[in-house]
PDB file of C-alpha atoms and ligand atoms in Angstrom:
ATOM      1  CA  UNK A   1       0.237  19.012 -15.984  1.00  0.00           C
ATOM      2  CA  UNK A   2      -0.357  17.969 -13.230  1.00  0.00           C
ATOM      3  CA  UNK A   3      -0.165  20.608 -10.212  1.00  0.00           C
ATOM      4  CA  UNK A   4       1.842  20.233  -7.449  1.00  0.00           C
ATOM      5  CA  UNK A   5      -0.102  22.209  -4.985  1.00  0.00           C
ATOM      6  CA  UNK A   6      -2.825  19.331  -5.067  1.00  0.00           C
ATOM      7  CA  UNK A   7      -0.609  16.074  -4.458  1.00  0.00           C
ATOM      8  CA  UNK A   8      -2.450  13.571  -2.402  1.00  0.00           C
ATOM      9  CA  UNK A   9      -1.573  13.126   1.026  1.00  0.00           C
ATOM     10  CA  UNK A  10      -2.007   9.547   0.812  1.00  0.00           C
ATOM     11  CA  UNK A  11      -1.239   6.952  -2.628  1.00  0.00           C
ATOM     12  CA  UNK A  12      -2.129   3.521  -2.231  1.00  0.00           C
ATOM     13  CA  UNK A  13      -0.650   0.788  -5.310  1.00  0.00           C
ATOM     14  CA  UNK A  14      -1.526  -2.051  -5.984  1.00  0.00           C
ATOM     15  CA  UNK A  15       1.357  -3.973  -7.471  1.00  0.00           C
ATOM     16  CA  UNK A  16       0.310  -5.526  -9.972  1.00  0.00           C
ATOM     17  CA  UNK A  17       1.712  -7.769 -13.236  1.00  0.00           C
ATOM     18  CA  UNK A  18       5.136  -8.866 -12.225  1.00  0.00           C
ATOM     19  CA  UNK A  19       3.818 -12.975 -13.668  1.00  0.00           C
ATOM     20  CA  UNK A  20       2.653 -11.144 -16.517  1.00  0.00           C
ATOM     21  CA  UNK A  21       5.611  -9.296 -17.337  1.00  0.00           C
ATOM     22  CA  UNK A  22       7.834 -11.997 -16.960  1.00  0.00           C
ATOM     23  CA  UNK A  23       6.329 -14.678 -18.724  1.00  0.00           C
ATOM     24  CA  UNK A  24       5.864 -11.881 -21.851  1.00  0.00           C
ATOM     25  CA  UNK A  25      10.064 -11.716 -21.641  1.00  0.00           C
ATOM     26  CA  UNK A  26       9.936 -15.771 -21.039  1.00  0.00           C
ATOM     27  CA  UNK A  27      11.405 -15.273 -17.959  1.00  0.00           C
ATOM     28  CA  UNK A  28      10.655 -16.563 -14.423  1.00  0.00           C
ATOM     29  CA  UNK A  29       8.501 -15.211 -12.681  1.00  0.00           C
ATOM     30  CA  UNK A  30      10.906 -14.066  -9.937  1.00  0.00           C
ATOM     31  CA  UNK A  31      12.491 -12.009 -12.361  1.00  0.00           C
ATOM     32  CA  UNK A  32       9.186 -10.168 -12.178  1.00  0.00           C
ATOM     33  CA  UNK A  33       8.933  -9.830  -8.848  1.00  0.00           C
ATOM     34  CA  UNK A  34      12.866  -8.415  -8.945  1.00  0.00           C
ATOM     35  CA  UNK A  35      12.110  -5.906 -11.548  1.00  0.00           C
ATOM     36  CA  UNK A  36       9.695  -5.171  -9.812  1.00  0.00           C
ATOM     37  CA  UNK A  37      10.788  -4.267  -6.544  1.00  0.00           C
ATOM     38  CA  UNK A  38      13.261  -1.708  -8.360  1.00  0.00           C
ATOM     39  CA  UNK A  39      10.005   0.584  -9.847  1.00  0.00           C
ATOM     40  CA  UNK A  40       9.121   0.075  -5.451  1.00  0.00           C
ATOM     41  CA  UNK A  41      12.538   2.166  -5.266  1.00  0.00           C
ATOM     42  CA  UNK A  42      11.478   4.232  -8.568  1.00  0.00           C
ATOM     43  CA  UNK A  43       7.929   5.285  -6.743  1.00  0.00           C
ATOM     44  CA  UNK A  44       9.788   5.533  -3.239  1.00  0.00           C
ATOM     45  CA  UNK A  45      11.917   8.205  -4.163  1.00  0.00           C
ATOM     46  CA  UNK A  46       9.520   9.725  -6.587  1.00  0.00           C
ATOM     47  CA  UNK A  47       6.467   9.789  -4.023  1.00  0.00           C
ATOM     48  CA  UNK A  48      10.129  11.388  -1.733  1.00  0.00           C
ATOM     49  CA  UNK A  49      10.581  14.332  -4.154  1.00  0.00           C
ATOM     50  CA  UNK A  50       6.453  14.914  -4.964  1.00  0.00           C
ATOM     51  CA  UNK A  51       6.021  15.418  -1.304  1.00  0.00           C
ATOM     52  CA  UNK A  52       3.662  12.808  -0.619  1.00  0.00           C
ATOM     53  CA  UNK A  53       2.709  12.071   2.857  1.00  0.00           C
ATOM     54  CA  UNK A  54       1.432   8.633   3.290  1.00  0.00           C
ATOM     55  CA  UNK A  55       2.477   5.911   1.034  1.00  0.00           C
ATOM     56  CA  UNK A  56       0.962   2.232   1.582  1.00  0.00           C
ATOM     57  CA  UNK A  57       1.571  -0.732  -1.319  1.00  0.00           C
ATOM     58  CA  UNK A  58       0.062  -3.778  -1.183  1.00  0.00           C
ATOM     59  CA  UNK A  59       3.220  -5.981  -0.850  1.00  0.00           C
ATOM     60  CA  UNK A  60       1.867  -9.370   0.117  1.00  0.00           C
ATOM     61  CA  UNK A  61      -2.089 -10.606   0.515  1.00  0.00           C
ATOM     62  CA  UNK A  62      -3.211 -13.150   2.412  1.00  0.00           C
ATOM     63  CA  UNK A  63      -3.965 -14.442   0.230  1.00  0.00           C
ATOM     64  CA  UNK A  64      -1.266 -14.672  -1.480  1.00  0.00           C
ATOM     65  CA  UNK A  65      -0.149 -17.486   0.547  1.00  0.00           C
ATOM     66  CA  UNK A  66      -1.680 -19.689  -2.313  1.00  0.00           C
ATOM     67  CA  UNK A  67       1.029 -19.768  -4.802  1.00  0.00           C
ATOM     68  CA  UNK A  68       3.119 -21.786  -5.210  1.00  0.00           C
ATOM     69  CA  UNK A  69       5.687 -22.674  -2.561  1.00  0.00           C
ATOM     70  CA  UNK A  70       8.645 -21.444  -3.796  1.00  0.00           C
ATOM     71  CA  UNK A  71       7.673 -18.845  -5.551  1.00  0.00           C
ATOM     72  CA  UNK A  72       6.151 -17.446  -1.873  1.00  0.00           C
ATOM     73  CA  UNK A  73      10.265 -18.527  -0.499  1.00  0.00           C
ATOM     74  CA  UNK A  74      11.112 -16.096  -3.125  1.00  0.00           C
ATOM     75  CA  UNK A  75       9.322 -13.064  -2.508  1.00  0.00           C
ATOM     76  CA  UNK A  76      10.065 -13.380   1.759  1.00  0.00           C
ATOM     77  CA  UNK A  77      13.159 -13.733  -0.094  1.00  0.00           C
ATOM     78  CA  UNK A  78      13.508 -10.342  -1.803  1.00  0.00           C
ATOM     79  CA  UNK A  79      11.932  -9.052   1.261  1.00  0.00           C
ATOM     80  CA  UNK A  80      14.453 -10.096   3.358  1.00  0.00           C
ATOM     81  CA  UNK A  81      17.013  -8.431   0.649  1.00  0.00           C
ATOM     82  CA  UNK A  82      15.089  -5.213   0.033  1.00  0.00           C
ATOM     83  CA  UNK A  83      14.321  -4.059   3.841  1.00  0.00           C
ATOM     84  CA  UNK A  84      18.306  -4.954   4.660  1.00  0.00           C
ATOM     85  CA  UNK A  85      19.816  -3.239   1.695  1.00  0.00           C
ATOM     86  CA  UNK A  86      17.127  -0.206   1.321  1.00  0.00           C
ATOM     87  CA  UNK A  87      17.165   0.772   4.129  1.00  0.00           C
ATOM     88  CA  UNK A  88      20.259   3.472   4.821  1.00  0.00           C
ATOM     89  CA  UNK A  89      19.037   4.586   0.735  1.00  0.00           C
ATOM     90  CA  UNK A  90      15.487   5.246   2.873  1.00  0.00           C
ATOM     91  CA  UNK A  91      17.233   7.099   6.016  1.00  0.00           C
ATOM     92  CA  UNK A  92      19.367   8.885   3.502  1.00  0.00           C
ATOM     93  CA  UNK A  93      15.578  10.201   1.955  1.00  0.00           C
ATOM     94  CA  UNK A  94      14.209  10.975   5.375  1.00  0.00           C
ATOM     95  CA  UNK A  95      11.962   7.607   4.969  1.00  0.00           C
ATOM     96  CA  UNK A  96      10.118   6.327   7.976  1.00  0.00           C
ATOM     97  CA  UNK A  97       8.828   2.250   6.762  1.00  0.00           C
ATOM     98  CA  UNK A  98       5.721   0.906   9.154  1.00  0.00           C
ATOM     99  CA  UNK A  99       3.932  -2.238   8.297  1.00  0.00           C
ATOM    100  CA  UNK A 100       0.456  -3.220   8.236  1.00  0.00           C
ATOM    101  CA  UNK A 101      -1.599  -6.608   7.877  1.00  0.00           C
ATOM    102  CA  UNK A 102      -0.680 -10.237  10.064  1.00  0.00           C
ATOM    103  CA  UNK A 103       2.915  -9.828  10.586  1.00  0.00           C
ATOM    104  CA  UNK A 104       3.173 -11.361  13.382  1.00  0.00           C
ATOM    105  CA  UNK A 105       2.560 -14.960  10.789  1.00  0.00           C
ATOM    106  CA  UNK A 106       5.398 -14.112   8.289  1.00  0.00           C
ATOM    107  CA  UNK A 107       7.870 -16.293   8.269  1.00  0.00           C
ATOM    108  CA  UNK A 108      10.438 -14.977  12.007  1.00  0.00           C
ATOM    109  CA  UNK A 109      13.793 -14.117   9.753  1.00  0.00           C
ATOM    110  CA  UNK A 110      10.996 -11.727   7.564  1.00  0.00           C
ATOM    111  CA  UNK A 111       9.903 -10.233  10.684  1.00  0.00           C
ATOM    112  CA  UNK A 112      13.197  -9.739  12.742  1.00  0.00           C
ATOM    113  CA  UNK A 113      14.547  -7.528   9.378  1.00  0.00           C
ATOM    114  CA  UNK A 114      11.301  -5.815   9.416  1.00  0.00           C
ATOM    115  CA  UNK A 115      12.193  -4.890  12.484  1.00  0.00           C
ATOM    116  CA  UNK A 116      15.406  -3.583  12.500  1.00  0.00           C
ATOM    117  CA  UNK A 117      14.051  -1.168   9.498  1.00  0.00           C
ATOM    118  CA  UNK A 118      10.990   0.044  11.436  1.00  0.00           C
ATOM    119  CA  UNK A 119      13.851   0.822  14.973  1.00  0.00           C
ATOM    120  CA  UNK A 120      16.333   2.035  12.347  1.00  0.00           C
ATOM    121  CA  UNK A 121      14.549   4.699  10.580  1.00  0.00           C
ATOM    122  CA  UNK A 122      11.363   5.394  13.109  1.00  0.00           C
ATOM    123  CA  UNK A 123      13.126   8.640  13.976  1.00  0.00           C
ATOM    124  CA  UNK A 124      12.890   9.756  10.212  1.00  0.00           C
ATOM    125  CA  UNK A 125      10.235  12.921   9.337  1.00  0.00           C
ATOM    126  CA  UNK A 126       9.755  12.722   5.958  1.00  0.00           C
ATOM    127  CA  UNK A 127       7.937   9.616   3.367  1.00  0.00           C
ATOM    128  CA  UNK A 128       5.774   7.268   5.576  1.00  0.00           C
ATOM    129  CA  UNK A 129       5.663   3.857   3.407  1.00  0.00           C
ATOM    130  CA  UNK A 130       3.522   2.057   5.122  1.00  0.00           C
ATOM    131  CA  UNK A 131       4.596  -2.276   3.914  1.00  0.00           C
ATOM    132  CA  UNK A 132       0.921  -4.483   3.277  1.00  0.00           C
ATOM    133  CA  UNK A 133       2.704  -7.510   4.558  1.00  0.00           C
ATOM    134  CA  UNK A 134       0.516 -10.576   4.920  1.00  0.00           C
ATOM    135  CA  UNK A 135      -2.807  -8.221   4.268  1.00  0.00           C
ATOM    136  CA  UNK A 136      -6.447  -8.887   3.813  1.00  0.00           C
ATOM    137  CA  UNK A 137      -8.922  -5.825   4.849  1.00  0.00           C
ATOM    138  CA  UNK A 138     -11.862  -8.040   5.767  1.00  0.00           C
ATOM    139  CA  UNK A 139      -9.779 -10.133   8.061  1.00  0.00           C
ATOM    140  CA  UNK A 140      -8.495  -6.118   9.456  1.00  0.00           C
ATOM    141  CA  UNK A 141     -11.985  -5.778   9.623  1.00  0.00           C
ATOM    142  CA  UNK A 142     -13.295  -8.843  11.592  1.00  0.00           C
ATOM    143  CA  UNK A 143     -10.015  -7.473  13.548  1.00  0.00           C
ATOM    144  CA  UNK A 144     -11.590  -4.324  14.846  1.00  0.00           C
ATOM    145  CA  UNK A 145     -14.284  -6.096  15.510  1.00  0.00           C
ATOM    146  CA  UNK A 146     -13.761  -8.317  18.338  1.00  0.00           C
ATOM    147  CA  UNK A 147     -11.150  -5.674  19.270  1.00  0.00           C
ATOM    148  CA  UNK A 148     -14.221  -3.657  19.770  1.00  0.00           C
ATOM    149  CA  UNK A 149     -16.786  -5.476  20.786  1.00  0.00           C
ATOM    150  CA  UNK A 150     -14.417  -7.302  24.072  1.00  0.00           C
ATOM    151  CA  UNK A 151     -13.762  -4.022  24.739  1.00  0.00           C
ATOM    152  CA  UNK A 152     -18.270  -3.500  25.253  1.00  0.00           C
ATOM    153  CA  UNK A 153     -18.179  -6.643  26.754  1.00  0.00           C
ATOM    154  CA  UNK A 154     -16.284  -4.905  30.352  1.00  0.00           C
ATOM    155  CA  UNK A 155     -17.840  -2.134  29.900  1.00  0.00           C
ATOM    156  CA  UNK A 156     -14.914   0.013  29.017  1.00  0.00           C
ATOM    157  CA  UNK A 157     -16.442   0.786  25.419  1.00  0.00           C
ATOM    158  CA  UNK A 158     -20.570   1.865  24.832  1.00  0.00           C
ATOM    159  CA  UNK A 159     -22.021   0.901  21.162  1.00  0.00           C
ATOM    160  CA  UNK A 160     -23.570   4.389  20.998  1.00  0.00           C
ATOM    161  CA  UNK A 161     -19.337   5.362  20.583  1.00  0.00           C
ATOM    162  CA  UNK A 162     -19.110   2.902  17.870  1.00  0.00           C
ATOM    163  CA  UNK A 163     -18.850   5.646  14.966  1.00  0.00           C
ATOM    164  CA  UNK A 164     -16.918   4.955  11.744  1.00  0.00           C
ATOM    165  CA  UNK A 165     -14.167   7.578  13.158  1.00  0.00           C
ATOM    166  CA  UNK A 166     -13.871   4.735  15.931  1.00  0.00           C
ATOM    167  CA  UNK A 167     -13.716   1.930  13.897  1.00  0.00           C
ATOM    168  CA  UNK A 168     -11.251   3.520  11.962  1.00  0.00           C
ATOM    169  CA  UNK A 169      -9.093   4.166  15.174  1.00  0.00           C
ATOM    170  CA  UNK A 170      -9.631  -0.177  15.233  1.00  0.00           C
ATOM    171  CA  UNK A 171      -8.319  -0.296  11.715  1.00  0.00           C
ATOM    172  CA  UNK A 172      -4.332  -1.353  11.333  1.00  0.00           C
ATOM    173  CA  UNK A 173      -4.543   2.165  10.059  1.00  0.00           C
ATOM    174  CA  UNK A 174      -5.736   3.854  12.454  1.00  0.00           C
ATOM    175  CA  UNK A 175      -2.679   6.244  12.593  1.00  0.00           C
ATOM    176  CA  UNK A 176      -2.879   7.502   8.854  1.00  0.00           C
ATOM    177  CA  UNK A 177      -5.147   9.487   6.709  1.00  0.00           C
ATOM    178  CA  UNK A 178      -7.450   6.886   4.590  1.00  0.00           C
ATOM    179  CA  UNK A 179      -5.474   7.317   0.564  1.00  0.00           C
ATOM    180  CA  UNK A 180      -7.725   9.651  -1.148  1.00  0.00           C
ATOM    181  CA  UNK A 181      -5.453   7.713  -4.606  1.00  0.00           C
ATOM    182  CA  UNK A 182      -5.339   4.642  -5.678  1.00  0.00           C
ATOM    183  CA  UNK A 183      -3.542   3.266  -7.760  1.00  0.00           C
ATOM    184  CA  UNK A 184      -3.860  -0.524  -9.793  1.00  0.00           C
ATOM    185  CA  UNK A 185      -1.306  -1.254 -12.850  1.00  0.00           C
ATOM    186  CA  UNK A 186      -1.395  -4.168 -15.640  1.00  0.00           C
ATOM    187  CA  UNK A 187      -5.287  -3.554 -17.038  1.00  0.00           C
ATOM    188  CA  UNK A 188      -6.968  -4.693 -13.534  1.00  0.00           C
ATOM    189  CA  UNK A 189     -10.750  -3.129 -12.387  1.00  0.00           C
ATOM    190  CA  UNK A 190     -10.570  -5.232  -9.049  1.00  0.00           C
ATOM    191  CA  UNK A 191      -9.808  -4.114  -5.305  1.00  0.00           C
ATOM    192  CA  UNK A 192      -8.854  -7.678  -4.539  1.00  0.00           C
ATOM    193  CA  UNK A 193      -8.994  -7.302  -0.639  1.00  0.00           C
ATOM    194  CA  UNK A 194      -7.124  -3.585  -0.037  1.00  0.00           C
ATOM    195  CA  UNK A 195      -7.825  -1.553   1.707  1.00  0.00           C
ATOM    196  CA  UNK A 196     -11.390  -1.297   1.546  1.00  0.00           C
ATOM    197  CA  UNK A 197     -13.313   0.166   4.581  1.00  0.00           C
ATOM    198  CA  UNK A 198     -10.639   3.204   3.597  1.00  0.00           C
ATOM    199  CA  UNK A 199     -10.782   3.877   0.388  1.00  0.00           C
ATOM    200  CA  UNK A 200     -14.561   4.563   0.019  1.00  0.00           C
ATOM    201  CA  UNK A 201     -13.568   7.985  -1.081  1.00  0.00           C
ATOM    202  CA  UNK A 202     -10.963   7.304  -2.839  1.00  0.00           C
ATOM    203  CA  UNK A 203     -10.468   7.994  -6.305  1.00  0.00           C
ATOM    204  CA  UNK A 204      -9.193   5.030  -8.619  1.00  0.00           C
ATOM    205  CA  UNK A 205      -7.159   4.911 -11.331  1.00  0.00           C
ATOM    206  CA  UNK A 206      -6.227   1.588 -13.056  1.00  0.00           C
ATOM    207  CA  UNK A 207      -3.259   2.074 -15.649  1.00  0.00           C
ATOM    208  CA  UNK A 208      -2.575  -0.132 -17.964  1.00  0.00           C
ATOM    209  CA  UNK A 209       1.250  -1.111 -18.015  1.00  0.00           C
ATOM    210  CA  UNK A 210       3.529  -3.570 -15.969  1.00  0.00           C
ATOM    211  CA  UNK A 211       4.327  -3.077 -12.101  1.00  0.00           C
ATOM    212  CA  UNK A 212       7.774  -3.682 -13.406  1.00  0.00           C
ATOM    213  CA  UNK A 213       6.902  -1.004 -16.050  1.00  0.00           C
ATOM    214  CA  UNK A 214       5.752   1.821 -13.778  1.00  0.00           C
ATOM    215  CA  UNK A 215       8.467   4.887 -13.059  1.00  0.00           C
ATOM    216  CA  UNK A 216       7.801   8.488 -12.138  1.00  0.00           C
ATOM    217  CA  UNK A 217       6.062   9.275 -14.840  1.00  0.00           C
ATOM    218  CA  UNK A 218       3.843   7.199 -13.946  1.00  0.00           C
ATOM    219  CA  UNK A 219       2.725   8.625 -10.864  1.00  0.00           C
ATOM    220  CA  UNK A 220       2.531  11.486 -12.721  1.00  0.00           C
ATOM    221  CA  UNK A 221       0.229  10.714 -14.845  1.00  0.00           C
ATOM    222  CA  UNK A 222      -2.059   8.829 -11.624  1.00  0.00           C
ATOM    223  CA  UNK A 223      -1.616  12.214  -9.917  1.00  0.00           C
ATOM    224  CA  UNK A 224      -3.094  14.502 -12.451  1.00  0.00           C
ATOM    225  CA  UNK A 225      -6.063  12.343 -13.443  1.00  0.00           C
ATOM    226  CA  UNK A 226      -6.581  12.321  -9.621  1.00  0.00           C
ATOM    227  CA  UNK A 227      -6.249  15.868  -9.670  1.00  0.00           C
ATOM    228  CA  UNK A 228      -8.516  16.239 -13.322  1.00  0.00           C
ATOM    229  CA  UNK A 229     -11.482  14.712 -11.959  1.00  0.00           C
ATOM    230  CA  UNK A 230     -14.222  16.227  -9.657  1.00  0.00           C
ATOM    231  CA  UNK A 231     -13.884  14.821  -6.013  1.00  0.00           C
ATOM    232  CA  UNK A 232     -17.272  15.292  -4.341  1.00  0.00           C
ATOM    233  CA  UNK A 233     -17.811  13.256  -1.680  1.00  0.00           C
ATOM    234  CA  UNK A 234     -21.800  12.288  -3.070  1.00  0.00           C
ATOM    235  CA  UNK A 235     -22.510  15.613  -2.855  1.00  0.00           C
ATOM    236  CA  UNK A 236     -22.950  18.739  -5.310  1.00  0.00           C
ATOM    237  CA  UNK A 237     -19.598  20.226  -7.142  1.00  0.00           C
ATOM    238  CA  UNK A 238     -19.477  24.234  -7.093  1.00  0.00           C
ATOM    239  CA  UNK A 239     -21.359  25.412 -10.904  1.00  0.00           C
ATOM    240  CA  UNK A 240     -24.305  23.321  -9.513  1.00  0.00           C
ATOM    241  CA  UNK A 241     -24.415  24.107  -5.754  1.00  0.00           C
ATOM    242  CA  UNK A 242     -24.651  28.438  -7.165  1.00  0.00           C
ATOM    243  CA  UNK A 243     -28.113  27.743  -9.369  1.00  0.00           C
TER     244      UNK A 243
HETATM  245  C1  LIG B 301       1.748  -8.458  -8.030  1.00  0.00           C
HETATM  246  O1  LIG B 301       2.155  -9.223  -9.280  1.00  0.00           O
HETATM  247  C2  LIG B 301       2.491  -8.392  -7.328  1.00  0.00           C
HETATM  248  C3  LIG B 301       2.570  -8.957  -6.603  1.00  0.00           C
HETATM  249  C4  LIG B 301       2.134 -10.483  -5.228  1.00  0.00           C
HETATM  250  C5  LIG B 301       3.880  -9.111  -5.507  1.00  0.00           C
HETATM  251  C6  LIG B 301       5.072  -7.539  -4.924  1.00  0.00           C
HETATM  252  C7  LIG B 301       5.866  -7.521  -4.741  1.00  0.00           C
HETATM  253  C8  LIG B 301       6.824  -7.112  -5.141  1.00  0.00           C
HETATM  254  C9  LIG B 301       6.555  -5.384  -6.251  1.00  0.00           C
HETATM  255  C10 LIG B 301       8.314  -7.105  -5.377  1.00  0.00           C
HETATM  256  C11 LIG B 301       9.376  -6.807  -3.747  1.00  0.00           C
HETATM  257  C12 LIG B 301       8.330  -5.426  -2.810  1.00  0.00           C
HETATM  258  C13 LIG B 301       9.205  -4.618  -1.934  1.00  0.00           C
HETATM  259  C14 LIG B 301       7.866  -4.530  -1.144  1.00  0.00           C
HETATM  260  C15 LIG B 301      10.291  -4.872  -2.558  1.00  0.00           C
HETATM  261  P1  LIG B 301       1.566 -10.957  -9.730  1.00  0.00           P
HETATM  262  O2  LIG B 301       2.724 -11.952  -9.866  1.00  0.00           O
HETATM  263  O3  LIG B 301       0.194 -10.788  -8.868  1.00  0.00           O
HETATM  264  O4  LIG B 301       1.649  -9.929 -11.623  1.00  0.00           O
HETATM  265  P2  LIG B 301       1.102 -11.433 -12.667  1.00  0.00           P
HETATM  266  O5  LIG B 301      -0.751 -10.947 -12.198  1.00  0.00           O
HETATM  267  O6  LIG B 301       0.992 -10.434 -14.179  1.00  0.00           O
HETATM  268  O7  LIG B 301       0.676 -12.899 -12.166  1.00  0.00           O
END
């Protein structure tokens, strides 16, 4: 059973399997993404109900541009549609919308819709929903190294002040705690360039269902699995350390 006392503060999800779900149903891939957007709604609602503070969703990776143009366009349209249609619902549920990634390279119309949604939800104090859009973790690290190097070069930062916390503060996720739980659907055991630095100590739960099938019960299942694992951070657990 899930323990409501130790719900992770920050959950990150790699939403995988939209295409395979559609293929099994003999539907076009975009129908899989559309059904996936329904799961996004369900999981946002569930996180709010369970008291999760941060939810980061891998919605579009920097590698996803290499998909057929029609699929990329359809994903962008779906995203715009989602932002437009859901913003009232997000407000009703006190959800603040945020995003990480190279947002400046997204189509103008998507950027515009994002900006509107950020502004409209800026004052909400409940769940922080962070969409990873045109996101790639290695690129995020490269960007932060460049920024740090520029500061060092300009003598605004000393070499000795570079430590783990400083690096974290130069990532796109500077304002958020690291996720304690990473969920990936559709059975693939890969990280796919997602939050490489931030998931150093996260529990990874790979689930054997397609993203469009994901609902609150599956989130609860993943949280239960997280709670059942002993999180030792490379140290020793309470029992053996008392020997
Ligand atoms: C992975 O499935 C999913 C994506 C690349 C996109 C995720 C997008 C959504 C869930 C749609 C809406 C998002 C929001 C935030 C409203 P895949 O296409 O890689 O599936 P496959 O591996 O089975 O082909």
